[in-house]
Amino acid sequence: MSAQGKQKRLTTASIRSMKGGERIVCLTAYTTPIARLLDPHCDLLLVGDSVGMVLYGMDTTVGVTLDMMIAHGRAVMRGTSHACVIVDLPFGSYQESKEQAFRNAVRIMQDTGCDGIKLEGGEEMAETIAFLTSRGVPVFGHVGLMPQLVNTAGGFRSLGHSEQEAGKIRRDAAAVADAGAFAIVVEGTVEPLARELSASLSVPTIGIGASPACDGQVLVSDDMLGLFNDFKPRFVKRFAELSPLVSQAVESYADEVRAGRFPGPEHTFQVRK
Ligand code: KIV
């Protein structure tokens, strides 16, 4: 499916049907103006809880709230008409029970108008995913490296190196797919395992740090645009370096204001004659 000739917003069912076909293009989005720029080129836009680190300067995603996700979900929906939009359920908003997950997923879908939700977790979340999907909530799964578990997993590192780790991710991905997820993010996972999951699962795998073997790719948009510089994971490619452009523009503005060159006559209102 190319960026041209698309009229209607893609659905989770159309993303699901792209399994084994053209690779699925996904990026994160958090604001209306950036969503407008990404929308024509992407099949899937994720309002990720990475918003906490990228826009709010948090060290992890653990502090992100449901209200933050709803505000950013609404902003992204206002800026899009083509891509399927999924909003993350943040930490603490779904792990307690399947009923809590359903209540908060419905709130996100009703308040934002998005197409579905994403949640992190494998075997332990399968019952919740089945509960949601059988009641009308499309679920985007997320296995492998799960940033919301940073405090129990002991940090961010690639996974699947040992047979024990690989076996756990294999079971997680199968459980999430069997529970009815329409697609699954596979994060920070070694290539042979990502390849095996992509071949064995009936739903698309969307990789981030999980090799080209996946059915699609996702990156944090501020990472690939060179706007987030706190750290750069190995799997990030910078497709642009926007930070120096912003710095140069602000430096020029500051120089012109201090020198009295801005605003010029063309930016100044005179009394109409
Ligand atoms: O929160 C997020 O942005 C994500 C992606 C990195 C997959 O979960």
Short mmCIF file of C-alpha atoms and ligand atoms in Angstrom, two decimals:
data_model
loop_
_atom_site.label_atom_id
_atom_site.label_comp_id
_atom_site.label_asym_id
_atom_site.label_seq_id
_atom_site.Cartn_x
_atom_site.Cartn_y
_atom_site.Cartn_z
CA MET A 1 0.00 0.00 0.00
CA SER A 2 1.65 3.29 -1.02
CA ALA A 3 1.12 6.71 0.55
CA GLN A 4 -0.82 7.79 -2.55
CA GLY A 5 -4.45 7.14 -3.32
CA LYS A 6 -5.65 6.47 0.22
CA GLN A 7 -8.92 8.12 1.16
CA LYS A 8 -10.18 6.50 4.34
CA ARG A 9 -8.54 5.98 7.71
CA LEU A 10 -6.98 2.52 7.93
CA THR A 11 -8.58 0.19 10.47
CA THR A 12 -7.01 -2.35 12.79
CA ALA A 13 -8.49 -5.02 10.48
CA SER A 14 -6.67 -3.54 7.48
CA ILE A 15 -3.40 -3.48 9.47
CA ARG A 16 -3.99 -7.13 10.43
CA SER A 17 -4.58 -8.02 6.76
CA MET A 18 -1.18 -6.57 5.77
CA LYS A 19 0.53 -9.61 7.37
CA GLY A 20 3.05 -11.01 4.89
CA GLY A 21 2.41 -8.20 2.37
CA GLU A 22 3.95 -4.75 2.09
CA ARG A 23 5.83 -3.79 5.26
CA ILE A 24 3.80 -1.76 7.74
CA VAL A 25 5.06 1.76 8.47
CA CYS A 26 4.50 2.97 12.02
CA LEU A 27 5.79 5.97 14.01
CA THR A 28 4.87 7.51 17.33
CA ALA A 29 2.99 10.82 17.38
CA TYR A 30 1.99 13.04 20.29
CA THR A 31 0.91 16.41 18.87
CA THR A 32 -1.37 17.71 16.11
CA PRO A 33 1.27 19.44 13.92
CA ILE A 34 3.65 16.48 13.88
CA ALA A 35 0.76 14.03 13.37
CA ARG A 36 -0.28 16.06 10.29
CA LEU A 37 3.21 15.63 8.84
CA LEU A 38 3.41 11.88 9.59
CA ASP A 39 -0.14 10.88 8.64
CA PRO A 40 0.17 10.71 4.82
CA HIS A 41 3.24 8.44 5.04
CA CYS A 42 2.29 6.04 7.83
CA ASP A 43 -0.10 3.10 8.05
CA LEU A 44 -0.15 3.17 11.82
CA LEU A 45 0.46 6.00 14.32
CA LEU A 46 1.09 5.15 17.95
CA VAL A 47 0.41 7.67 20.69
CA GLY A 48 3.04 5.97 22.83
CA ASP A 49 3.62 6.44 26.52
CA SER A 50 7.16 7.33 25.39
CA VAL A 51 5.52 10.80 25.38
CA GLY A 52 6.55 10.97 29.05
CA MET A 53 10.25 10.74 28.20
CA VAL A 54 10.17 12.58 24.87
CA LEU A 55 7.92 15.56 25.68
CA TYR A 56 7.84 15.70 29.49
CA GLY A 57 11.48 14.92 30.34
CA MET A 58 10.64 11.89 32.50
CA ASP A 59 13.34 9.21 32.99
CA THR A 60 10.92 6.33 32.30
CA THR A 61 7.32 5.84 31.12
CA VAL A 62 6.14 4.82 34.60
CA GLY A 63 4.87 8.32 35.54
CA VAL A 64 2.62 8.73 32.49
CA THR A 65 -1.09 9.01 33.33
CA LEU A 66 -4.34 8.15 31.58
CA ASP A 67 -5.21 11.86 31.33
CA MET A 68 -1.91 12.58 29.55
CA MET A 69 -2.57 9.77 27.06
CA ILE A 70 -6.09 11.05 26.40
CA ALA A 71 -4.92 14.64 25.83
CA HIS A 72 -2.23 13.51 23.36
CA GLY A 73 -4.57 10.98 21.73
CA ARG A 74 -7.07 13.73 21.03
CA ALA A 75 -4.34 15.98 19.62
CA VAL A 76 -3.15 13.23 17.25
CA MET A 77 -6.69 12.38 16.13
CA ARG A 78 -7.23 16.07 15.22
CA GLY A 79 -4.17 15.95 12.95
CA THR A 80 -4.90 12.69 11.11
CA SER A 81 -7.32 11.30 8.56
CA HIS A 82 -5.47 8.38 7.02
CA ALA A 83 -3.39 6.34 9.49
CA CYS A 84 -4.86 3.92 12.01
CA VAL A 85 -4.28 5.56 15.43
CA ILE A 86 -3.55 3.52 18.55
CA VAL A 87 -3.12 4.97 22.06
CA ASP A 88 -1.03 3.31 24.79
CA LEU A 89 -2.64 2.27 28.06
CA PRO A 90 -0.16 3.72 30.59
CA PHE A 91 1.44 1.90 33.52
CA GLY A 92 -1.07 1.10 36.28
CA SER A 93 -4.15 1.61 34.13
CA TYR A 94 -4.69 -2.05 33.12
CA GLN A 95 -2.57 -4.50 35.13
CA GLU A 96 -4.90 -4.73 38.15
CA SER A 97 -7.74 -6.61 36.43
CA LYS A 98 -9.34 -7.21 33.04
CA GLU A 99 -12.26 -5.02 34.15
CA GLN A 100 -9.91 -2.11 34.95
CA ALA A 101 -8.27 -2.59 31.54
CA PHE A 102 -11.66 -2.59 29.78
CA ARG A 103 -12.88 0.52 31.65
CA ASN A 104 -9.74 2.53 30.84
CA ALA A 105 -9.51 1.28 27.25
CA VAL A 106 -13.13 2.34 26.65
CA ARG A 107 -12.41 5.74 28.21
CA ILE A 108 -9.43 6.24 25.88
CA MET A 109 -11.42 5.16 22.82
CA GLN A 110 -14.48 7.28 23.66
CA ASP A 111 -12.52 10.40 24.69
CA THR A 112 -10.08 10.35 21.76
CA GLY A 113 -11.89 8.55 18.93
CA CYS A 114 -8.78 6.39 18.35
CA ASP A 115 -8.92 2.96 16.69
CA GLY A 116 -7.64 0.83 19.56
CA ILE A 117 -5.20 0.60 22.45
CA LYS A 118 -1.77 -0.90 23.05
CA LEU A 119 -0.70 -2.64 26.22
CA GLU A 120 2.52 -4.32 27.29
CA GLY A 121 2.69 -7.92 28.48
CA GLY A 122 2.70 -11.55 27.42
CA GLU A 123 1.16 -14.67 28.93
CA GLU A 124 0.08 -12.79 32.06
CA MET A 125 -1.97 -10.34 29.95
CA ALA A 126 -3.58 -12.91 27.61
CA GLU A 127 -6.81 -13.18 29.61
CA THR A 128 -7.12 -9.37 29.65
CA ILE A 129 -6.49 -9.13 25.89
CA ALA A 130 -9.13 -11.79 25.19
CA PHE A 131 -11.60 -9.93 27.47
CA LEU A 132 -10.98 -6.65 25.60
CA THR A 133 -10.99 -7.99 22.06
CA SER A 134 -14.16 -10.03 22.61
CA ARG A 135 -15.87 -6.83 23.81
CA GLY A 136 -14.97 -4.54 20.92
CA VAL A 137 -11.59 -3.12 21.96
CA PRO A 138 -8.86 -3.73 19.33
CA VAL A 139 -5.56 -4.51 21.09
CA PHE A 140 -2.02 -3.91 19.82
CA GLY A 141 0.24 -6.21 21.86
CA HIS A 142 3.80 -5.46 23.00
CA VAL A 143 6.34 -8.16 23.94
CA GLY A 144 10.12 -8.45 24.30
CA LEU A 145 11.56 -5.39 26.00
CA MET A 146 8.69 -3.80 27.93
CA PRO A 147 9.61 -0.29 29.14
CA GLN A 148 6.81 -0.19 31.76
CA LEU A 149 8.59 -3.08 33.57
CA VAL A 150 11.88 -1.15 33.83
CA ASN A 151 11.80 -1.20 37.63
CA THR A 152 11.48 -4.99 37.88
CA ALA A 153 13.44 -5.91 34.74
CA GLY A 154 16.44 -3.87 35.92
CA GLY A 155 16.89 -1.54 32.96
CA PHE A 156 16.68 -1.47 29.18
CA ARG A 157 18.64 -4.16 27.27
CA SER A 158 18.09 -6.35 24.24
CA LEU A 159 16.48 -9.74 24.92
CA GLY A 160 16.39 -13.27 23.52
CA HIS A 161 20.10 -14.02 23.90
CA SER A 162 19.59 -17.09 26.08
CA GLU A 163 17.22 -20.00 25.32
CA GLN A 164 15.36 -19.17 28.54
CA GLU A 165 14.73 -15.55 27.45
CA ALA A 166 13.83 -16.62 23.92
CA GLY A 167 11.38 -19.23 25.21
CA LYS A 168 9.61 -16.65 27.39
CA ILE A 169 9.23 -14.18 24.49
CA ARG A 170 8.03 -17.01 22.20
CA ARG A 171 5.33 -18.00 24.72
CA ASP A 172 4.39 -14.34 25.32
CA ALA A 173 3.97 -13.55 21.62
CA ALA A 174 1.93 -16.71 20.96
CA ALA A 175 -0.34 -16.01 23.94
CA VAL A 176 -0.95 -12.39 22.85
CA ALA A 177 -1.72 -13.43 19.26
CA ASP A 178 -4.01 -16.27 20.39
CA ALA A 179 -5.84 -13.83 22.70
CA GLY A 180 -6.84 -11.75 19.66
CA ALA A 181 -4.31 -8.88 19.31
CA PHE A 182 -4.45 -7.46 15.76
CA ALA A 183 -0.67 -6.89 15.69
CA ILE A 184 2.25 -7.10 18.13
CA VAL A 185 5.15 -4.75 18.84
CA VAL A 186 8.34 -6.77 19.27
CA GLU A 187 10.88 -4.57 21.05
CA GLY A 188 14.62 -5.03 21.66
CA THR A 189 14.76 -8.63 20.48
CA VAL A 190 17.55 -10.51 18.67
CA GLU A 191 17.10 -11.08 14.95
CA PRO A 192 16.71 -14.90 14.79
CA LEU A 193 13.90 -14.80 17.35
CA ALA A 194 12.17 -11.83 15.66
CA ARG A 195 12.39 -13.73 12.37
CA GLU A 196 10.93 -16.87 13.94
CA LEU A 197 8.05 -14.92 15.55
CA SER A 198 7.26 -13.12 12.30
CA ALA A 199 7.14 -16.45 10.45
CA SER A 200 5.08 -18.31 13.05
CA LEU A 201 2.52 -15.71 14.20
CA SER A 202 -0.65 -15.13 12.22
CA VAL A 203 -0.67 -11.39 13.05
CA PRO A 204 1.85 -8.72 11.97
CA THR A 205 4.95 -8.14 14.07
CA ILE A 206 6.00 -4.49 14.30
CA GLY A 207 9.66 -4.30 15.26
CA ILE A 208 11.59 -1.69 17.21
CA GLY A 209 15.13 -2.90 17.71
CA ALA A 210 13.96 -6.27 16.40
CA SER A 211 15.64 -6.47 12.95
CA PRO A 212 14.21 -6.12 9.43
CA ALA A 213 12.59 -9.57 9.73
CA CYS A 214 9.41 -8.06 11.21
CA ASP A 215 6.24 -7.32 9.20
CA GLY A 216 6.63 -3.61 9.95
CA GLN A 217 8.76 -1.12 11.85
CA VAL A 218 8.08 1.52 14.47
CA LEU A 219 10.37 4.26 15.79
CA VAL A 220 9.85 7.10 18.22
CA SER A 221 9.41 10.03 15.82
CA ASP A 222 11.51 12.43 17.91
CA ASP A 223 14.38 9.88 17.79
CA MET A 224 14.32 9.48 14.01
CA LEU A 225 13.94 13.24 13.48
CA GLY A 226 16.91 14.01 15.75
CA LEU A 227 14.80 16.00 18.22
CA PHE A 228 15.34 13.77 21.29
CA ASN A 229 19.00 13.77 22.30
CA ASP A 230 19.09 12.47 25.88
CA PHE A 231 20.31 9.11 24.53
CA LYS A 232 20.23 7.20 21.23
CA PRO A 233 19.56 3.47 21.31
CA ARG A 234 21.58 1.41 18.79
CA PHE A 235 18.42 0.58 16.79
CA VAL A 236 17.60 4.24 16.07
CA LYS A 237 18.52 5.72 12.71
CA ARG A 238 18.37 9.48 12.51
CA PHE A 239 16.60 10.30 9.24
CA ALA A 240 17.02 14.01 10.03
CA GLU A 241 19.01 16.12 12.50
CA LEU A 242 16.47 18.77 13.50
CA SER A 243 17.98 19.84 16.84
CA PRO A 244 20.84 21.89 15.31
CA LEU A 245 18.34 23.57 12.95
CA VAL A 246 16.17 24.58 15.91
CA SER A 247 19.23 25.86 17.82
CA GLN A 248 20.41 27.89 14.82
CA ALA A 249 16.94 29.39 14.30
CA VAL A 250 16.63 30.38 17.96
CA GLU A 251 20.15 31.83 17.99
CA SER A 252 19.30 33.98 14.92
CA TYR A 253 16.07 35.13 16.55
CA ALA A 254 17.88 36.06 19.78
CA ASP A 255 20.58 37.95 17.84
CA GLU A 256 18.00 39.89 15.80
CA VAL A 257 15.88 40.78 18.85
CA ARG A 258 18.95 41.98 20.76
CA ALA A 259 20.18 43.98 17.76
CA GLY A 260 16.74 45.53 17.16
CA ARG A 261 16.54 43.99 13.64
CA PHE A 262 13.41 41.94 14.44
CA PRO A 263 10.58 42.77 14.03
CA GLY A 264 11.18 44.57 10.71
CA PRO A 265 8.79 46.92 8.92
CA GLU A 266 7.08 43.93 7.21
CA HIS A 267 6.15 42.49 10.62
CA THR A 268 4.89 45.78 12.06
CA PHE A 269 1.35 47.24 11.97
CA GLN A 270 1.03 50.86 10.92
CA VAL A 271 -2.15 52.90 11.24
CA ARG A 272 -4.32 52.43 8.10
CA LYS A 273 -4.65 55.68 6.08
O1 KIV B 1 5.63 4.16 23.90
C1 KIV B 1 6.10 3.93 22.77
O2 KIV B 1 6.48 4.84 22.03
C2 KIV B 1 6.20 2.53 22.34
C3 KIV B 1 6.95 2.27 21.08
C4 KIV B 1 8.37 2.54 21.26
C5 KIV B 1 6.67 0.94 20.54
O3 KIV B 1 5.72 1.67 22.99
#
